[in-house]
XYZ file of C-alpha atoms in Angstrom:
260
model
C 4.561 5.463 19.167
C 1.446 7.556 18.598
C 1.391 10.885 20.393
C -1.554 13.293 20.800
C -2.123 17.010 20.861
C -5.274 19.103 21.218
C -5.991 21.378 18.258
C -9.117 23.493 18.038
C -11.024 21.157 20.322
C -9.949 18.019 18.400
C -7.576 15.375 19.732
C -5.029 14.735 16.928
C -2.885 11.624 16.877
C 0.518 11.725 15.179
C 3.917 10.087 14.806
C 7.169 12.012 15.110
C 10.784 10.982 14.538
C 14.154 12.492 13.742
C 15.705 15.910 13.599
C 16.331 18.351 10.751
C 14.103 20.164 8.296
C 10.423 19.300 8.914
C 8.520 16.971 6.660
C 4.729 16.584 7.168
C 3.209 13.338 5.853
C -0.531 13.329 5.265
C -2.255 10.025 4.694
C -5.092 9.372 2.225
C -8.836 8.717 2.261
C -8.379 5.512 4.261
C -5.720 4.261 6.662
C -3.747 6.247 9.185
C -0.335 7.799 9.716
C 1.607 4.698 10.804
C 0.110 2.215 8.399
C 0.445 4.585 5.431
C 3.844 6.156 6.091
C 5.619 3.813 8.521
C 8.457 2.946 6.191
C 8.979 6.535 5.186
C 8.950 7.768 8.762
C 11.709 5.318 9.699
C 13.831 5.911 6.623
C 13.680 9.696 6.420
C 14.126 10.428 10.097
C 17.927 10.152 9.661
C 17.851 13.571 7.907
C 14.522 15.188 8.730
C 12.028 15.843 11.497
C 9.278 13.633 10.145
C 5.714 14.199 11.366
C 2.828 12.101 10.158
C -0.615 13.049 11.407
C -3.901 11.199 11.679
C -6.358 13.556 10.033
C -9.482 14.423 12.069
C -11.856 11.466 11.724
C -9.133 8.899 11.121
C -6.796 6.725 13.180
C -6.151 8.066 16.640
C -7.796 11.459 16.014
C -11.270 12.499 17.100
C -14.069 13.009 14.591
C -14.787 16.494 13.294
C -18.260 17.681 12.283
C -19.278 15.999 9.088
C -19.412 19.402 7.289
C -15.792 20.147 8.265
C -14.671 20.842 4.675
C -11.217 20.993 3.119
C -10.602 24.553 4.302
C -11.224 23.442 7.878
C -8.866 20.479 7.418
C -6.190 22.776 6.086
C -6.655 25.233 9.013
C -6.468 22.298 11.390
C -3.244 21.062 9.805
C -1.639 24.489 10.054
C -2.746 24.784 13.671
C -1.368 21.306 14.379
C 2.024 22.276 13.018
C 2.024 25.435 15.132
C 1.221 23.349 18.204
C 4.320 21.309 17.461
C 6.275 24.570 17.018
C 6.923 23.844 13.346
C 6.831 27.057 11.311
C 7.666 25.622 7.901
C 7.585 22.144 6.450
C 7.750 20.106 3.280
C 4.171 19.004 2.747
C 3.804 15.467 1.397
C 0.352 14.017 0.878
C -1.095 10.749 -0.507
C -4.463 11.059 -2.272
C -6.715 13.002 0.109
C -3.521 14.173 1.777
C -2.306 15.608 -1.529
C -5.520 17.684 -1.871
C -5.070 18.774 1.768
C -1.479 19.858 0.970
C -2.832 22.012 -1.868
C -5.474 23.604 0.368
C -2.963 24.216 3.147
C -0.564 25.887 0.718
C -3.401 28.101 -0.526
C -4.655 29.177 2.880
C -1.364 29.364 4.736
C 1.228 30.880 2.408
C 4.748 30.563 3.689
C 4.048 27.310 5.551
C 5.096 24.936 2.717
C 8.803 24.611 1.795
C 7.760 22.284 -0.986
C 4.744 20.252 -2.128
C 4.772 16.476 -2.973
C 1.513 15.034 -4.311
C 1.467 11.230 -4.284
C -1.433 9.898 -6.355
C -3.259 13.135 -5.673
C -6.092 15.214 -7.018
C -6.861 18.908 -7.457
C -10.086 17.912 -5.718
C -12.324 15.219 -7.155
C -14.266 17.755 -9.143
C -11.116 19.367 -10.545
C -9.368 16.109 -11.489
C -12.200 13.704 -12.268
C -14.959 15.866 -13.751
C -18.436 16.307 -12.388
C -19.928 12.937 -13.344
C -17.143 10.823 -11.821
C -16.841 13.100 -8.799
C -20.588 12.766 -8.112
C -20.317 8.963 -8.413
C -17.313 8.790 -6.156
C -18.963 10.923 -3.484
C -22.170 8.916 -3.579
C -20.331 5.579 -3.385
C -18.195 6.807 -0.523
C -21.210 7.912 1.490
C -22.798 4.540 0.857
C -19.580 2.755 1.872
C -19.558 4.537 5.208
C -22.590 2.446 6.175
C -20.794 -0.889 5.658
C -19.427 -3.155 8.374
C -15.639 -2.994 8.836
C -14.984 -6.187 6.828
C -17.387 -5.065 4.084
C -15.649 -1.711 4.003
C -12.239 -3.339 3.447
C -13.657 -5.566 0.718
C -15.110 -2.466 -1.002
C -12.033 -0.286 -0.787
C -9.004 -2.600 -1.027
C -9.265 -3.721 -4.725
C -8.805 -0.155 -5.961
C -5.830 0.580 -3.644
C -3.188 -1.823 -4.961
C -1.936 -3.401 -8.162
C -2.940 -7.023 -8.912
C 0.580 -8.196 -7.963
C 0.666 -6.603 -4.510
C 2.059 -8.945 -1.829
C -0.710 -9.636 0.703
C 1.522 -10.018 3.737
C 2.969 -6.505 3.218
C -0.517 -4.985 3.103
C -1.972 -6.474 6.361
C -1.219 -3.530 8.731
C -2.624 -1.038 6.206
C -5.794 -3.133 5.737
C -6.200 -3.397 9.512
C -6.223 0.417 9.665
C -8.772 0.559 6.861
C -10.946 -1.912 8.807
C -10.823 0.478 11.799
C -12.321 3.416 9.849
C -14.511 6.030 11.509
C -17.807 6.173 9.553
C -18.489 9.789 10.470
C -14.916 10.859 9.762
C -14.918 9.068 6.448
C -18.056 10.940 5.357
C -16.382 14.199 6.380
C -13.324 13.387 4.280
C -15.459 12.362 1.315
C -17.300 15.641 1.287
C -14.037 17.593 1.767
C -12.496 15.760 -1.207
C -15.091 16.925 -3.645
C -14.481 20.675 -4.370
C -12.400 21.796 -7.365
C -8.895 23.007 -6.376
C -7.489 23.720 -9.791
C -7.331 27.415 -8.986
C -4.565 26.632 -6.459
C -2.300 25.226 -9.130
C -1.535 28.589 -10.722
C -0.460 29.973 -7.318
C 2.254 27.356 -6.647
C 5.696 28.976 -6.347
C 7.571 26.266 -4.365
C 9.231 23.083 -5.647
C 6.654 20.401 -6.452
C 7.006 16.680 -6.974
C 4.150 14.700 -8.537
C 4.521 10.989 -7.763
C 2.013 8.717 -9.525
C 1.826 4.957 -10.224
C 1.093 3.174 -13.468
C -1.317 0.679 -11.900
C -3.330 3.279 -10.024
C -7.080 2.817 -10.572
C -8.180 5.705 -8.417
C -5.790 8.517 -9.507
C -4.373 7.490 -12.890
C -1.212 8.991 -14.306
C -3.296 11.266 -16.581
C -4.280 13.238 -13.453
C -0.634 13.775 -12.637
C 0.060 14.816 -16.193
C -2.684 17.430 -16.047
C -1.350 18.888 -12.805
C 2.211 18.788 -14.192
C 1.065 20.748 -17.197
C -0.572 23.383 -14.987
C 2.337 23.956 -12.614
C 5.436 25.370 -14.237
C 8.633 23.749 -12.961
C 6.893 20.801 -11.334
C 8.459 17.347 -11.658
C 6.407 14.227 -12.571
C 7.679 10.772 -11.672
C 5.750 7.605 -12.557
C 6.353 4.492 -10.472
C 6.064 1.179 -12.309
C 4.151 -1.756 -10.941
C 2.394 -0.016 -8.023
C -1.206 0.947 -7.346
C -2.825 3.901 -5.511
C -1.373 3.220 -2.063
C 2.228 3.230 -3.351
C 3.625 4.248 0.034
C 2.567 0.855 1.237
C 2.981 -1.280 -1.860
C 6.242 0.234 -3.101
C 7.705 1.930 0.021
C 11.342 1.811 -1.080
C 10.557 3.468 -4.373
C 8.528 6.212 -2.723
C 11.204 6.775 -0.091
C 13.931 6.991 -2.757
C 12.062 9.626 -4.695
C 11.194 11.661 -1.615
C 14.806 11.638 -0.379
C 16.103 12.677 -3.793
C 13.515 15.535 -4.060
C 13.708 16.795 -0.560
């Protein structure tokens, strides 16, 4: 069941289950906590306190200003964890959530017990290059003007592999359809800046989990981050696309449990 807490004037929705070491699950550019991480919340709560938040501008959370920026998202996440009386957590992020995990590690040293980037970027600019990052930002801002059904049609093809089972994707696609246009624009702008400078600072265990059918964050991005972070571990899932937590939940859960 979704709970809420006030953080810095924003109403933040979240899911919480289990007891034990804290694990923070951060969803991606579309979707929300439950639709992205539902299977992992249920599976990992036997060993961990699992918290999955709806980022400002998504799901059950209120919209931030459109110029919120990644630093503000990171500060909000840190304040959110403090509000839940969590002083240290394993940070696990999908896509945008992975970039958020990097920013949070950078700005709030000592908060992260470990980092797991699932199909993540060191910022669009850092991982895609300027030309592709510019195109992705422009297309995202344009997509924010679409109707809900048009938005799903625009986003869904790049989220999954061609063999993804439609019935398993329905709850996630429903959450995509319920996107917040203003919040989506804020997240798009926050996704842009280069975060490669953070990689050389990382001194906690790091898992990089990528998928071989990912059109949005190909394995080459994970390989580049792996090469930049000494001691990091790179795992490539076979047969899954970008939203692997939804398409291949058992594989993702298995790797998270092993790593954590």
